[in-house]
Amino acid sequence: MPYTLPAPVHSELVIKKSRFLGCVESVPDRSAALARVAQLRTQHPSATHVCWALMAGGHSAANDDGEPGGTAGRPMLEVLRHQDLDGVLATVVRYYGGTPLGAGGLVRAYTDSVAQALLKAEKTPVVRQQTLRCVLPYALEGWLRRELDAHSASLLDMAHGEGVSATLLVPEAQAATLVRRINDAGQGQVVWLDTPLDAGG
């Protein structure tokens, strides 16, 4: 099961006068990751490198930002993979201290920056969500609100017209059960606006 981080975690290493500022944080996708990297470049204008690695939605990316190929982004990515993380961006800002570390030294420095940050991480399981939309009788509105709590679901939107139009956000694992509960309670009066998955799952 993949995990994500509820809050960013940081590390700071100084190796032969080079400073490595590591951070691992949750991001929804690649464009958010690139925006965050750009923000770090602005915050650290005199940094020599801003290297990063991304695992999001099963996709991965890594960038050495001018360090010798394979010495920064890829080792950082391996740490994320090893920890079963998804929807996370690892960044390491490096201020060069004047002494070359060599390829092996760089791999260790970037790997350790990410690994040390993750020592402080509280990991939470990634819960895949599904959106469901339905129209149900007014009499079921109060019942539906109570039922959502029981299924760890939330109400994204509700509109009142001929009936009550509800847009629900439900953990995938709970979706089929909740659809069955709503159908049973509605006794044929609930209209689904999306195909509510195969109710068998």
mmCIF file of N, CA, C and O in Angstrom, residues 16 67-68 71 94 96 99-110:
data_model
loop_
_atom_site.group_PDB
_atom_site.id
_atom_site.type_symbol
_atom_site.label_atom_id
_atom_site.label_comp_id
_atom_site.label_asym_id
_atom_site.label_seq_id
_atom_site.Cartn_x
_atom_site.Cartn_y
_atom_site.Cartn_z
ATOM 1 N N LYS A 16 31.896 18.360 4.103
ATOM 2 C CA LYS A 16 33.035 19.093 3.516
ATOM 3 C C LYS A 16 32.623 20.511 3.115
ATOM 4 O O LYS A 16 32.867 20.963 2.004
ATOM 5 N N GLU A 67 24.265 18.412 -11.366
ATOM 6 C CA GLU A 67 25.195 17.478 -10.719
ATOM 7 C C GLU A 67 25.526 16.381 -11.750
ATOM 8 O O GLU A 67 24.770 16.175 -12.704
ATOM 9 N N PRO A 68 26.654 15.658 -11.581
ATOM 10 C CA PRO A 68 26.960 14.570 -12.523
ATOM 11 C C PRO A 68 25.785 13.600 -12.633
ATOM 12 O O PRO A 68 25.130 13.292 -11.630
ATOM 13 N N THR A 71 23.784 11.102 -9.922
ATOM 14 C CA THR A 71 24.327 11.211 -8.553
ATOM 15 C C THR A 71 23.348 11.866 -7.578
ATOM 16 O O THR A 71 23.599 11.893 -6.385
ATOM 17 N N ARG A 94 21.466 22.443 -2.624
ATOM 18 C CA ARG A 94 22.884 22.318 -2.254
ATOM 19 C C ARG A 94 23.616 23.652 -2.406
ATOM 20 O O ARG A 94 23.530 24.305 -3.448
ATOM 21 N N TYR A 96 27.354 24.757 -2.507
ATOM 22 C CA TYR A 96 28.675 24.136 -2.686
ATOM 23 C C TYR A 96 29.693 24.764 -1.733
ATOM 24 O O TYR A 96 29.767 25.982 -1.589
ATOM 25 N N THR A 99 34.788 22.003 -1.868
ATOM 26 C CA THR A 99 35.520 20.730 -1.956
ATOM 27 C C THR A 99 34.683 19.715 -2.725
ATOM 28 O O THR A 99 33.572 19.380 -2.293
ATOM 29 N N PRO A 100 35.172 19.198 -3.869
ATOM 30 C CA PRO A 100 34.409 18.193 -4.608
ATOM 31 C C PRO A 100 34.206 16.934 -3.753
ATOM 32 O O PRO A 100 35.104 16.533 -3.013
ATOM 33 N N LEU A 101 33.016 16.330 -3.857
ATOM 34 C CA LEU A 101 32.716 15.132 -3.059
ATOM 35 C C LEU A 101 32.910 13.845 -3.860
ATOM 36 O O LEU A 101 32.917 12.769 -3.282
ATOM 37 N N GLY A 102 33.036 13.964 -5.182
ATOM 38 C CA GLY A 102 33.130 12.755 -6.010
ATOM 39 C C GLY A 102 31.751 12.132 -6.183
ATOM 40 O O GLY A 102 30.831 12.404 -5.418
ATOM 41 N N ALA A 103 31.620 11.274 -7.198
ATOM 42 C CA ALA A 103 30.308 10.688 -7.509
ATOM 43 C C ALA A 103 29.737 9.911 -6.320
ATOM 44 O O ALA A 103 28.579 10.088 -5.943
ATOM 45 N N GLY A 104 30.560 9.059 -5.705
ATOM 46 C CA GLY A 104 30.075 8.267 -4.563
ATOM 47 C C GLY A 104 29.646 9.151 -3.398
ATOM 48 O O GLY A 104 28.620 8.905 -2.754
ATOM 49 N N GLY A 105 30.409 10.195 -3.149
ATOM 50 C CA GLY A 105 30.079 11.115 -2.059
ATOM 51 C C GLY A 105 28.773 11.858 -2.315
ATOM 52 O O GLY A 105 27.975 12.074 -1.405
ATOM 53 N N LEU A 106 28.548 12.224 -3.581
ATOM 54 C CA LEU A 106 27.303 12.920 -3.937
ATOM 55 C C LEU A 106 26.095 12.001 -3.761
ATOM 56 O O LEU A 106 25.071 12.398 -3.206
ATOM 57 N N VAL A 107 26.221 10.764 -4.254
ATOM 58 C CA VAL A 107 25.108 9.801 -4.120
ATOM 59 C C VAL A 107 24.749 9.639 -2.639
ATOM 60 O O VAL A 107 23.578 9.699 -2.253
ATOM 61 N N ARG A 108 25.775 9.486 -1.797
ATOM 62 C CA ARG A 108 25.515 9.329 -0.352
ATOM 63 C C ARG A 108 24.863 10.574 0.235
ATOM 64 O O ARG A 108 23.921 10.495 1.011
ATOM 65 N N ALA A 109 25.368 11.740 -0.159
ATOM 66 C CA ALA A 109 24.843 12.993 0.400
ATOM 67 C C ALA A 109 23.370 13.189 0.041
ATOM 68 O O ALA A 109 22.555 13.533 0.904
ATOM 69 N N TYR A 110 23.020 12.961 -1.221
ATOM 70 C CA TYR A 110 21.629 13.165 -1.642
ATOM 71 C C TYR A 110 20.708 12.078 -1.069
ATOM 72 O O TYR A 110 19.584 12.355 -0.667
#
